[in-house]
Amino acid sequence: MIIDKLIDLILERQNPTVMGLDPRMEYVPADIVKDAMDRYGQTAIAVKYALLAYNKGIIDAICDIVPAVKPQMAFYEQFGAEGVDAYIQTVAYAKEKGLVVIGDVKRSDIASTAEAYSDGHIGRVDVLGVEQSFYQTDFITVNPYLGSDSVEPFLKNCEKYNTGLFLLVKTSNKGSGDFQDLLVDGRHIYEIVGKRVAEWGAGLVGKHGYSSIGAVVGATHPSVAAKLRKQLPNTFFLVPGYGAQGGSAADIAASFDKNGLGAIVNNSRGIIAAYKTEKYAGMNYAEAARAAALAMKDELMACRQ
Amino acid sequence: MIIDKLIDLILERQNPTVMGLDPRMEYVPADIVKDAMDRYGQTAIAVKYALLAYNKGIIDAICDIVPAVKPQMAFYEQFGAEGVDAYIQTVAYAKEKGLVVIGDVKRSDIASTAEAYSDGHIGRVDVLGVEQSFYQTDFITVNPYLGSDSVEPFLKNCEKYNTGLFLLVKTSNKGSGDFQDLLVDGRHIYEIVGKRVAEWGAGLVGKHGYSSIGAVVGATHPSVAAKLRKQLPNTFFLVPGYGAQGGSAADIAASFDKNGLGAIVNNSRGIIAAYKTEKYAGMNYAEAARAAALAMKDELMACRQ
């Protein structure tokens, strides 16, 4: 089961980190940008070339110490079809290097449409008689606001193709309170959604006791994470909000179970743009990413004990 | 304002229909598929070629009688970068033909990421020093589950680039009840979200009294639509669920105001695949789409009176 593969890698590398691949052009080193523009000018193809070169350098630098990467599709999709191609090639490269890939796409739609997203991202699509898998992500993130029938086509492919989901339960942003924190008969919406996530994932629990159907629970709400950790003993958490968004290693502790498992913590710019900070000055971007990933691993492992 | 352009077209054509461009390969006529495969084999490029030829034929057939089209991105995105290119070219062609285009993408993310989606779909993106607009949709659909700060980057571009949104308030599917219908202090979540949509759109109300920030309200819940129509007098509704999903013309009436405005009703397969039904047997797909669009216009205009 895909969740077992993820947890096995976390255990093997003793590192519950997922590296967010959310590349902004201002993170990409000047020599890569110059090379891309010399070849392709001020075009989307040059952007694709630059993003891919940058991503590959970072993936090469961390692929033996980090278990998973999470490309954020928005940062690729914004550049049109060439951008989407950069996303697809990034996913393929990360998988080639043995990493688990979580596509952060936050898709949602009614069932007949959700099926198309599901087939594309975590299943297979019929291309005029030939089955193809275009995105090939191991997991994707899904927004549950449309309810159970909208999630069903994603669950179906998780079962069929051994892929997984992280459903938004309590997001890391401040505005998450607007709707997710509303109280219904004494229970928050995020608790109600969380309970449904556990039900949806009940049939896909692996050998470590966690399901391939997980939940997004922001690091910025440690007391909520602690409560959800208790309520959802078989639900693995994808934890955004560490670092740049304000979540500390201590805030993360609440998301782990007593064995130090149960969560994988995302860090994007803190790793991929580490070379721009004073702490890693003088290193190239790939060396700095590796050093920052190792520092984060130490912080997380310490807070789990 | 973009909402004024949409309403002016609805008035001019006396037709509150938006045609959903959700092409499935089984809708595409055999001769188009054969031509695509003869040229490009069983490839994503052949799919792109077939979807585009099919979409252009339908757009040509209805572009003087229907005010707007709504391509559903999932049906393109599932075919990877080539599919996304088909989406982009479909949008461009529809705009060339004078139609308002609503990109049904249902995106959502935390602010820094939502900004990338917003810039890509309804704003502009910096391509190594050149501003470009890749998707060029007039409106997009957005999922509000992440709260106000996640919607902000979309609102910002609506103001800056004269584009608009339709936020999911009450979706047409059965499972929409799971979370959207929950009661918080006597008010349904969809009412609470609806109220926020009205607040977000307050600064973008046009000459007809409606805002460029609209709401998705399913035709399958007529009593909910009637209630929301009263609560949200300045919020324009995008109404899915008519036809194949079970909503009738009578169910639609609740979404219109006393002047017969306030809503645009989506129909996808009922128009784009009309040639496959007994009623339009013998017509080619484009003729059948036009005939079905005219029949729907008559039904909607009758129910508004």
Coordinates of C-alpha atoms in Angstrom, one line a residue:
Chain A
M1 CA 0.0 0.0 0.0
I2 CA 1.3 3.5 -0.9
I3 CA 1.0 4.7 2.7
D4 CA 3.3 1.8 3.8
K5 CA 5.8 2.8 1.2
L6 CA 5.8 6.4 2.5
I7 CA 6.1 5.3 6.2
D8 CA 8.8 2.7 5.4
L9 CA 10.9 5.5 3.8
I10 CA 10.3 7.8 6.7
L11 CA 11.5 5.0 9.1
E12 CA 14.5 4.1 6.9
R13 CA 15.6 7.7 6.6
Q14 CA 14.5 8.7 10.1
N15 CA 13.0 11.8 8.6
P16 CA 9.3 12.8 8.5
T17 CA 9.9 15.6 6.1
V18 CA 8.2 16.3 2.7
M19 CA 10.0 18.9 0.6
G20 CA 7.6 21.2 -1.1
L21 CA 8.6 21.9 -4.7
D22 CA 6.9 25.3 -5.0
P23 CA 9.4 27.0 -7.3
R24 CA 9.1 30.8 -7.8
M25 CA 11.3 32.3 -10.5
E26 CA 13.0 34.5 -7.9
Y27 CA 14.3 31.3 -6.2
V28 CA 16.0 30.0 -9.3
P29 CA 19.8 30.9 -9.4
A30 CA 20.8 33.5 -11.9
D31 CA 23.0 31.2 -14.0
I32 CA 20.1 28.8 -14.6
V33 CA 17.8 31.6 -15.6
K34 CA 20.4 33.1 -17.9
D35 CA 21.0 29.8 -19.6
A36 CA 17.2 29.3 -20.1
M37 CA 16.8 32.7 -21.6
D38 CA 19.8 32.4 -23.8
R39 CA 18.2 29.2 -25.2
Y40 CA 14.6 30.1 -25.3
G41 CA 14.1 33.8 -24.7
Q42 CA 11.4 35.3 -22.5
T43 CA 9.0 32.4 -23.1
A44 CA 7.1 29.7 -21.2
I45 CA 9.5 27.1 -22.6
A46 CA 12.4 29.0 -21.0
V47 CA 10.4 29.0 -17.7
K48 CA 9.9 25.2 -18.0
Y49 CA 13.6 24.7 -18.7
A50 CA 14.6 26.8 -15.7
L51 CA 12.1 25.3 -13.3
L52 CA 13.1 21.7 -14.3
A53 CA 16.9 22.4 -14.1
Y54 CA 16.4 23.9 -10.6
N55 CA 14.1 21.2 -9.4
K56 CA 16.4 18.4 -10.6
G57 CA 19.3 20.0 -8.8
I58 CA 17.4 20.1 -5.6
I59 CA 16.0 16.6 -6.0
D60 CA 19.5 15.2 -6.6
A61 CA 20.7 16.9 -3.5
I62 CA 18.1 15.5 -1.1
C63 CA 16.8 12.2 -2.6
D64 CA 18.8 10.0 -0.2
I65 CA 17.7 11.8 3.0
V66 CA 14.1 13.0 2.4
P67 CA 11.3 10.5 1.8
A68 CA 8.9 12.6 -0.2
V69 CA 8.4 15.7 -2.3
K70 CA 5.2 17.8 -2.8
P71 CA 5.1 19.8 -6.0
Q72 CA 2.5 22.5 -5.7
M73 CA 0.7 22.5 -9.1
A74 CA -0.3 26.2 -9.0
F75 CA 3.3 27.3 -9.4
Y76 CA 3.5 25.3 -12.7
E77 CA 0.0 25.6 -14.0
Q78 CA 0.2 29.4 -13.9
F79 CA 2.5 29.1 -16.9
G80 CA 0.0 27.3 -19.1
A81 CA 0.7 24.0 -20.9
E82 CA 4.5 24.3 -20.7
G83 CA 4.2 24.9 -17.0
V84 CA 2.0 21.7 -16.6
D85 CA 4.7 19.8 -18.6
A86 CA 7.3 21.1 -16.1
Y87 CA 5.1 19.7 -13.3
I88 CA 4.7 16.3 -15.0
Q89 CA 8.5 16.1 -15.7
T90 CA 9.3 17.1 -12.1
V91 CA 7.0 14.3 -10.7
A92 CA 8.6 11.8 -13.1
Y93 CA 12.1 12.8 -12.1
A94 CA 11.3 12.6 -8.4
K95 CA 9.8 9.1 -8.8
E96 CA 12.8 8.0 -10.8
K97 CA 15.0 9.0 -7.8
G98 CA 12.9 6.8 -5.5
L99 CA 10.9 9.6 -3.8
V100 CA 7.2 9.4 -2.9
V101 CA 5.4 12.2 -4.7
I102 CA 2.4 14.1 -3.3
G103 CA 0.8 16.3 -5.9
D104 CA -0.6 19.3 -4.2
V105 CA -3.5 20.1 -6.5
K106 CA -6.4 20.5 -4.0
R107 CA -8.9 19.4 -6.7
S108 CA -12.7 19.0 -6.1
D109 CA -15.7 18.6 -8.3
I110 CA -19.0 16.7 -8.6
A111 CA -18.4 12.9 -9.2
S112 CA -18.5 12.8 -13.0
T113 CA -15.9 15.5 -13.2
A114 CA -13.9 14.4 -10.2
E115 CA -13.4 11.1 -12.0
A116 CA -11.6 13.0 -14.8
Y117 CA -9.2 14.6 -12.2
S118 CA -8.8 11.3 -10.4
D119 CA -8.0 9.4 -13.6
G120 CA -5.6 12.0 -14.7
H121 CA -3.7 12.5 -11.5
I122 CA -3.8 9.2 -9.6
G123 CA -5.3 6.7 -12.1
R124 CA -5.2 6.1 -15.8
V125 CA -6.9 7.8 -18.8
D126 CA -8.0 6.2 -22.0
V127 CA -6.1 7.9 -24.9
L128 CA -8.0 6.7 -28.0
G129 CA -7.7 3.0 -27.0
V130 CA -4.4 3.2 -25.1
E131 CA -4.3 3.6 -21.3
Q132 CA -2.0 6.3 -20.1
S133 CA -1.1 7.9 -16.8
F134 CA -0.2 11.5 -17.3
Y135 CA 0.6 12.9 -13.8
Q136 CA 1.7 9.7 -12.0
T137 CA 1.6 11.2 -8.6
D138 CA 1.5 8.8 -5.6
F139 CA -0.8 11.0 -3.6
I140 CA -2.8 14.1 -4.3
T141 CA -4.5 16.7 -2.0
V142 CA -8.3 17.0 -2.4
N143 CA -10.8 19.6 -1.1
P144 CA -13.8 17.9 0.5
Y145 CA -16.3 20.8 0.5
L146 CA -18.5 19.1 -2.1
G147 CA -19.1 16.0 0.1
S148 CA -18.7 12.2 -0.1
D149 CA -19.9 11.5 -3.6
S150 CA -17.3 14.0 -4.9
V151 CA -14.5 12.1 -3.1
E152 CA -15.7 8.7 -4.2
P153 CA -14.0 8.7 -7.6
F154 CA -10.7 9.5 -5.9
L155 CA -11.1 6.7 -3.4
K156 CA -11.9 4.3 -6.2
N157 CA -8.6 5.0 -8.0
C158 CA -6.6 4.8 -4.7
E159 CA -7.9 1.3 -4.3
K160 CA -7.4 0.3 -7.9
Y161 CA -4.0 1.9 -8.6
N162 CA -2.5 1.9 -5.1
T163 CA -2.4 5.6 -4.8
G164 CA -3.5 7.9 -1.9
L165 CA -5.1 11.2 -0.8
F166 CA -4.7 13.9 1.7
L167 CA -8.0 15.6 2.2
L168 CA -8.1 19.2 3.5
V169 CA -9.3 19.0 7.1
K170 CA -7.7 22.0 8.9
T171 CA -5.6 24.1 6.7
S172 CA -2.6 26.2 7.9
N173 CA -3.8 29.6 6.9
K174 CA -5.4 32.2 9.2
G175 CA -8.7 32.3 7.2
S176 CA -9.1 28.5 7.7
G177 CA -11.1 29.5 10.8
D178 CA -13.8 31.2 8.7
F179 CA -15.6 27.9 7.8
Q180 CA -13.5 25.0 9.1
D181 CA -13.8 26.2 12.7
L182 CA -17.6 26.7 12.7
L183 CA -19.4 24.7 15.5
V184 CA -22.1 22.2 14.6
D185 CA -23.7 20.7 17.7
G186 CA -20.5 21.3 19.7
R187 CA -18.2 19.9 17.0
H188 CA -16.1 21.9 14.6
I189 CA -16.5 21.4 10.9
Y190 CA -12.9 20.2 10.8
E191 CA -13.8 17.4 13.2
I192 CA -16.8 16.4 11.2
V193 CA -14.7 16.4 8.0
G194 CA -11.9 14.6 9.8
K195 CA -14.3 11.8 10.9
R196 CA -15.5 11.4 7.3
V197 CA -11.9 11.2 6.1
A198 CA -11.3 8.3 8.6
E199 CA -14.4 6.5 7.4
W200 CA -13.4 7.0 3.7
G201 CA -10.0 5.6 4.5
A202 CA -11.1 2.7 6.7
G203 CA -10.6 0.1 3.9
L204 CA -7.1 1.3 3.0
V205 CA -5.3 0.9 6.3
G206 CA -1.8 -0.5 5.9
K207 CA 0.7 -2.5 8.0
H208 CA 1.7 0.5 10.2
G209 CA -1.9 1.2 11.2
Y210 CA -2.4 4.2 8.9
S211 CA -4.6 4.6 5.9
S212 CA -3.6 5.7 2.4
I213 CA -6.4 8.3 2.8
G214 CA -4.9 11.0 4.9
A215 CA -5.7 14.5 6.1
V216 CA -4.1 17.9 5.8
V217 CA -3.7 19.4 9.3
G218 CA -1.8 22.7 9.6
A219 CA 1.2 23.1 11.9
T220 CA -0.1 26.5 12.8
H221 CA -2.9 25.0 15.0
P222 CA -1.1 22.7 17.5
S223 CA -4.1 22.2 19.8
V224 CA -6.3 21.3 16.9
A225 CA -3.6 18.9 15.7
A226 CA -3.4 17.3 19.1
K227 CA -7.2 16.8 19.2
L228 CA -7.4 15.4 15.7
R229 CA -4.4 13.1 16.4
K230 CA -6.6 11.5 19.2
Q231 CA -9.8 11.4 17.2
L232 CA -8.2 9.9 14.1
P233 CA -5.8 7.2 15.1
N234 CA -5.6 5.7 11.6
T235 CA -5.3 8.9 9.6
F236 CA -1.9 10.0 8.5
F237 CA -1.4 13.8 8.6
L238 CA 0.2 16.0 5.9
V239 CA 1.3 19.0 7.9
P240 CA 1.9 22.3 6.1
G241 CA 2.8 25.6 7.8
Y242 CA 6.2 24.7 9.3
G243 CA 8.8 27.4 8.9
A244 CA 7.9 30.3 6.7
Q245 CA 4.2 30.2 7.7
G246 CA 5.0 30.3 11.4
G247 CA 4.8 26.7 12.7
S248 CA 7.7 25.6 14.9
A249 CA 9.1 22.1 15.6
A250 CA 7.4 22.2 19.0
D251 CA 4.1 22.9 17.3
I252 CA 4.6 19.8 15.2
A253 CA 4.9 17.4 18.1
A254 CA 1.2 17.3 18.5
S255 CA 0.8 15.7 15.1
F256 CA 2.9 12.6 15.9
D257 CA 1.7 9.5 17.7
K258 CA 3.5 7.9 20.7
N259 CA 5.8 6.1 18.3
G260 CA 6.8 9.2 16.5
L261 CA 4.8 8.3 13.4
G262 CA 1.5 9.6 12.0
A263 CA 2.7 12.8 10.2
I264 CA 4.9 14.1 7.5
V265 CA 5.8 17.8 7.7
N266 CA 6.1 20.0 4.7
N267 CA 8.8 22.6 4.2
S268 CA 9.1 24.4 0.8
R269 CA 11.0 27.7 0.7
G270 CA 12.9 26.8 3.9
I271 CA 14.7 24.1 1.9
I272 CA 14.4 25.0 -1.8
A273 CA 15.4 28.7 -1.2
A274 CA 17.7 28.1 1.8
Y275 CA 20.7 29.4 -0.2
K276 CA 19.1 32.8 -0.1
T277 CA 19.3 33.0 3.7
E278 CA 22.2 34.2 5.8
K279 CA 22.6 30.8 7.5
Y280 CA 23.5 29.1 4.3
A281 CA 25.3 32.0 2.6
G282 CA 28.2 30.8 0.3
M283 CA 26.6 27.5 -0.5
N284 CA 25.1 26.8 -3.9
Y285 CA 21.3 26.2 -3.9
A286 CA 21.5 22.4 -3.9
E287 CA 24.1 22.2 -1.1
A288 CA 22.0 24.7 0.9
A289 CA 18.9 22.6 0.3
R290 CA 20.6 19.5 1.6
A291 CA 22.0 21.3 4.7
A292 CA 18.6 22.8 5.4
A293 CA 16.9 19.4 5.0
L294 CA 19.3 17.8 7.4
A295 CA 18.8 20.6 9.9
M296 CA 15.0 20.1 9.7
K297 CA 15.3 16.4 10.1
D298 CA 17.3 16.9 13.3
E299 CA 14.7 19.4 14.6
L300 CA 11.8 17.1 13.8
M301 CA 13.4 14.0 15.3
A302 CA 14.2 15.9 18.5
C303 CA 10.6 17.1 18.9
R304 CA 9.3 13.6 18.4
Q305 CA 11.0 12.2 21.5
Chain B
M1 CA -17.4 45.3 -15.5
I2 CA -17.3 41.7 -16.7
I3 CA -20.6 40.9 -15.0
D4 CA -22.2 43.7 -17.0
K5 CA -20.8 42.3 -20.2
L6 CA -22.3 38.9 -19.3
I7 CA -25.8 40.3 -18.4
D8 CA -25.8 42.6 -21.5
L9 CA -25.2 39.5 -23.7
I10 CA -28.0 37.6 -21.8
L11 CA -30.4 40.5 -22.5
E12 CA -29.3 40.9 -26.1
R13 CA -29.8 37.2 -26.9
Q14 CA -32.7 36.8 -24.5
N15 CA -30.9 33.6 -23.3
P16 CA -29.6 32.9 -19.8
T17 CA -27.8 29.8 -20.9
V18 CA -24.1 28.9 -20.4
M19 CA -23.0 26.0 -22.5
G20 CA -20.7 23.6 -20.6
L21 CA -17.8 22.5 -22.8
D22 CA -17.1 19.2 -20.9
P23 CA -16.0 17.1 -23.9
R24 CA -15.7 13.3 -23.4
M25 CA -14.1 11.4 -26.2
E26 CA -17.3 9.3 -26.7
Y27 CA -19.2 12.6 -27.6
V28 CA -16.8 13.4 -30.4
P29 CA -18.1 12.3 -33.8
A30 CA -16.3 9.3 -35.4
D31 CA -15.0 11.2 -38.4
I32 CA -13.3 13.8 -36.2
V33 CA -11.7 11.0 -34.1
K34 CA -10.6 9.1 -37.3
D35 CA -9.0 12.2 -38.8
A36 CA -7.2 12.9 -35.5
M37 CA -5.9 9.3 -35.2
D38 CA -4.9 9.2 -38.9
R39 CA -2.8 12.3 -38.3
Y40 CA -1.4 11.7 -34.8
G41 CA -2.1 8.1 -33.8
Q42 CA -3.2 7.1 -30.3
T43 CA -1.6 10.1 -28.6
A44 CA -2.5 13.1 -26.4
I45 CA -1.8 15.3 -29.4
A46 CA -4.6 13.4 -31.3
V47 CA -6.9 13.9 -28.4
K48 CA -6.1 17.7 -28.4
Y49 CA -6.8 17.9 -32.1
A50 CA -10.1 16.0 -31.8
L51 CA -11.3 18.0 -28.8
L52 CA -10.5 21.3 -30.4
A53 CA -12.1 20.4 -33.7
Y54 CA -15.2 19.3 -31.9
N55 CA -15.4 22.3 -29.6
K56 CA -14.8 24.7 -32.5
G57 CA -17.7 23.1 -34.4
I58 CA -20.0 23.6 -31.5
I59 CA -18.9 27.1 -30.7
D60 CA -19.4 28.1 -34.3
A61 CA -22.9 26.7 -34.1
I62 CA -24.1 28.5 -31.0
C63 CA -21.9 31.7 -30.7
D64 CA -24.7 34.0 -31.9
I65 CA -27.5 32.6 -29.6
V66 CA -25.7 31.7 -26.4
P67 CA -23.9 34.3 -24.3
A68 CA -21.3 32.2 -22.5
V69 CA -19.5 28.9 -22.4
K70 CA -18.0 27.1 -19.4
P71 CA -15.2 24.7 -20.3
Q72 CA -14.6 22.2 -17.4
M73 CA -10.9 22.0 -17.0
A74 CA -10.8 18.5 -15.6
F75 CA -11.8 17.0 -19.0
Y76 CA -8.8 18.6 -20.6
E77 CA -6.3 18.5 -17.7
Q78 CA -6.7 14.7 -17.5
F79 CA -4.7 14.5 -20.7
G80 CA -1.7 16.3 -19.4
A81 CA 0.0 19.3 -21.0
E82 CA -1.6 18.7 -24.4
G83 CA -5.0 18.6 -22.7
V84 CA -4.3 21.8 -21.0
D85 CA -3.3 23.3 -24.3
A86 CA -6.7 22.2 -25.7
Y87 CA -8.4 24.0 -22.8
I88 CA -6.4 27.2 -23.5
Q89 CA -7.1 27.1 -27.2
T90 CA -10.8 26.4 -26.6
V91 CA -11.0 29.5 -24.3
A92 CA -9.2 31.6 -26.9
Y93 CA -11.5 30.5 -29.7
A94 CA -14.7 31.1 -27.7
K95 CA -13.5 34.6 -26.8
E96 CA -12.6 35.3 -30.4
K97 CA -16.2 34.5 -31.2
G98 CA -17.5 37.0 -28.7
L99 CA -18.5 34.7 -25.9
V100 CA -18.0 35.2 -22.2
V101 CA -15.9 32.3 -20.9
I102 CA -16.3 30.8 -17.4
G103 CA -13.4 28.5 -16.6
D104 CA -14.7 25.8 -14.4
V105 CA -11.6 25.0 -12.4
K106 CA -12.8 25.1 -8.8
R107 CA -9.3 26.0 -7.5
S108 CA -8.5 26.8 -3.9
D109 CA -5.4 27.2 -1.8
I110 CA -3.7 29.3 0.8
A111 CA -3.1 32.9 -0.3
S112 CA 0.5 32.7 -1.6
T113 CA -0.5 29.7 -3.8
A114 CA -4.0 31.0 -4.7
E115 CA -2.1 34.0 -6.1
A116 CA -0.4 31.8 -8.6
Y117 CA -3.7 30.2 -9.7
S118 CA -5.3 33.7 -9.8
D119 CA -2.5 35.2 -11.9
G120 CA -2.6 32.3 -14.3
H121 CA -6.3 32.0 -14.8
I122 CA -7.8 35.5 -14.4
G123 CA -4.7 37.8 -14.2
R124 CA -1.2 38.0 -15.6
V125 CA 2.0 36.1 -15.0
D126 CA 5.5 37.4 -15.3
V127 CA 7.4 35.3 -17.8
L128 CA 11.0 36.3 -17.3
G129 CA 10.2 40.0 -17.7
V130 CA 7.2 39.8 -20.0
E131 CA 3.7 39.8 -18.7
Q132 CA 1.5 37.1 -20.1
S133 CA -2.0 35.8 -19.6
F134 CA -2.1 32.1 -20.2
Y135 CA -5.7 31.0 -19.6
Q136 CA -7.5 34.3 -20.3
T137 CA -10.8 33.2 -18.8
D138 CA -13.3 36.0 -17.9
F139 CA -14.6 34.1 -14.8
I140 CA -13.4 31.1 -12.9
T141 CA -15.1 29.0 -10.2
V142 CA -13.4 28.9 -6.8
N143 CA -13.9 26.6 -3.8
P144 CA -14.2 28.7 -0.6
Y145 CA -13.4 26.0 2.0
L146 CA -10.1 27.6 3.0
G147 CA -11.6 30.9 3.9
S148 CA -11.4 34.6 3.2
D149 CA -7.6 35.0 3.0
S150 CA -7.6 32.2 0.3
V151 CA -10.1 34.1 -1.8
E152 CA -8.4 37.5 -1.5
P153 CA -5.8 36.9 -4.3
F154 CA -8.7 36.1 -6.7
L155 CA -10.7 39.1 -5.7
K156 CA -7.6 41.3 -6.2
N157 CA -7.2 40.2 -9.8
C158 CA -11.0 40.6 -10.5
E159 CA -10.6 44.2 -9.6
K160 CA -7.3 44.7 -11.4
Y161 CA -8.1 42.9 -14.6
N162 CA -11.9 43.1 -14.8
T163 CA -12.5 39.4 -14.3
G164 CA -14.9 37.6 -12.1
L165 CA -15.6 34.6 -9.9
F166 CA -18.3 32.1 -9.1
L167 CA -17.7 30.7 -5.6
L168 CA -19.1 27.3 -4.6
V169 CA -22.0 28.0 -2.3
K170 CA -24.4 25.0 -2.8
T171 CA -23.3 22.5 -5.4
S172 CA -25.7 20.4 -7.5
N173 CA -24.6 17.0 -6.3
K174 CA -26.3 14.9 -3.7
G175 CA -23.3 14.8 -1.4
S176 CA -23.3 18.6 -1.2
G177 CA -25.5 18.1 1.8
D178 CA -22.7 16.4 3.8
F179 CA -21.0 19.7 4.8
Q180 CA -22.8 22.5 3.0
D181 CA -26.1 21.8 4.7
L182 CA -24.8 21.6 8.3
L183 CA -26.5 24.0 10.7
V184 CA -24.5 26.5 12.6
D185 CA -26.7 28.5 15.1
G186 CA -29.7 27.9 12.8
R187 CA -28.0 28.8 9.6
H188 CA -26.7 26.4 7.0
I189 CA -23.1 26.5 6.0
Y190 CA -24.2 27.4 2.5
E191 CA -25.9 30.5 3.9
I192 CA -22.9 31.5 5.8
V193 CA -20.6 31.0 2.8
G194 CA -23.2 32.9 0.6
K195 CA -23.2 35.9 3.0
R196 CA -19.4 36.0 2.7
V197 CA -19.6 35.8 -1.1
A198 CA -21.9 38.9 -1.0
E199 CA -19.4 40.7 1.2
W200 CA -16.5 39.8 -1.0
G201 CA -18.3 41.1 -4.0
A202 CA -19.7 44.3 -2.5
G203 CA -17.1 46.5 -4.2
L204 CA -17.7 45.0 -7.7
V205 CA -21.4 45.5 -8.3
G206 CA -22.2 46.7 -11.8
K207 CA -24.9 48.7 -13.5
H208 CA -27.5 45.8 -13.4
G209 CA -27.1 45.5 -9.6
Y210 CA -25.1 42.3 -9.7
S211 CA -21.5 41.8 -8.7
S212 CA -18.7 40.2 -10.7
I213 CA -18.2 37.9 -7.7
G214 CA -21.0 35.4 -8.1
A215 CA -22.1 32.1 -6.5
V216 CA -22.6 28.5 -7.7
V217 CA -26.1 27.4 -6.7
G218 CA -27.3 24.0 -8.0
A219 CA -30.6 23.7 -9.9
T220 CA -31.2 20.5 -8.0
H221 CA -32.1 22.4 -4.8
P222 CA -34.9 24.8 -5.8
S223 CA -36.0 25.8 -2.3
V224 CA -32.3 26.5 -1.4
A225 CA -32.0 28.6 -4.5
A226 CA -35.2 30.6 -3.7
K227 CA -33.9 31.3 -0.2
L228 CA -30.4 32.3 -1.4
R229 CA -31.9 34.5 -4.2
K230 CA -33.6 36.5 -1.4
Q231 CA -30.6 36.6 0.9
L232 CA -28.2 37.6 -1.8
P233 CA -29.8 40.2 -4.0
N234 CA -26.6 41.4 -5.6
T235 CA -25.0 38.0 -6.2
F236 CA -25.3 36.5 -9.6
F237 CA -25.8 32.7 -9.7
L238 CA -24.1 30.2 -11.9
V239 CA -26.6 27.3 -11.9
P240 CA -25.4 23.8 -12.7
G241 CA -27.5 20.6 -12.5
Y242 CA -30.1 21.4 -15.3
G243 CA -30.9 18.5 -17.6
A244 CA -28.7 15.4 -17.2
Q245 CA -28.3 16.0 -13.4
G246 CA -32.1 16.2 -12.9
G247 CA -32.9 19.9 -12.6
S248 CA -35.9 21.0 -14.6
A249 CA -36.8 24.4 -16.1
A250 CA -39.4 24.9 -13.3
D251 CA -36.6 24.2 -10.7
I252 CA -34.6 27.0 -12.3
A253 CA -37.3 29.7 -11.8
A254 CA -36.2 30.1 -8.1
S255 CA -32.8 31.4 -9.2
F256 CA -34.1 34.4 -11.2
D257 CA -35.1 37.7 -9.8
K258 CA -38.4 39.5 -10.5
N259 CA -36.9 40.9 -13.7
G260 CA -35.9 37.4 -14.9
L261 CA -32.2 38.2 -14.3
G262 CA -29.8 37.0 -11.6
A263 CA -28.8 33.6 -13.0
I264 CA -27.1 31.8 -15.8
V265 CA -28.0 28.1 -16.2
N266 CA -25.4 25.6 -17.4
N267 CA -26.1 22.7 -19.7
S268 CA -23.3 20.5 -21.0
R269 CA -24.1 17.2 -22.5
G270 CA -27.7 18.2 -23.2
I271 CA -26.3 20.6 -25.8
I272 CA -22.8 19.3 -26.8
A273 CA -24.0 15.7 -27.1
A274 CA -27.6 16.4 -28.3
Y275 CA -26.9 14.7 -31.6
K276 CA -26.7 11.4 -29.7
T277 CA -30.3 11.6 -28.5
E278 CA -33.4 10.4 -30.4
K279 CA -34.8 13.9 -30.4
Y280 CA -32.0 15.2 -32.7
A281 CA -31.4 12.1 -34.6
G282 CA -30.2 12.7 -38.2
M283 CA -28.7 16.1 -37.4
N284 CA -24.9 16.5 -37.3
Y285 CA -23.4 17.3 -33.9
A286 CA -23.2 21.1 -34.5
E287 CA -26.7 21.4 -35.9
A288 CA -28.1 19.4 -33.0
A289 CA -26.2 21.5 -30.5
R290 CA -27.8 24.7 -32.0
A291 CA -31.3 23.1 -32.0
A292 CA -30.9 22.0 -28.4
A293 CA -29.6 25.4 -27.3
L294 CA -32.6 27.1 -28.9
A295 CA -35.0 24.6 -27.2
M296 CA -33.3 25.3 -23.8
K297 CA -33.5 29.1 -24.4
D298 CA -37.3 28.7 -25.0
E299 CA -37.7 26.6 -21.8
L300 CA -35.8 29.0 -19.7
M301 CA -37.5 32.1 -21.1
A302 CA -40.9 30.5 -20.4
C303 CA -40.1 29.6 -16.8
R304 CA -38.9 33.2 -16.1
Q305 CA -42.3 34.7 -16.7

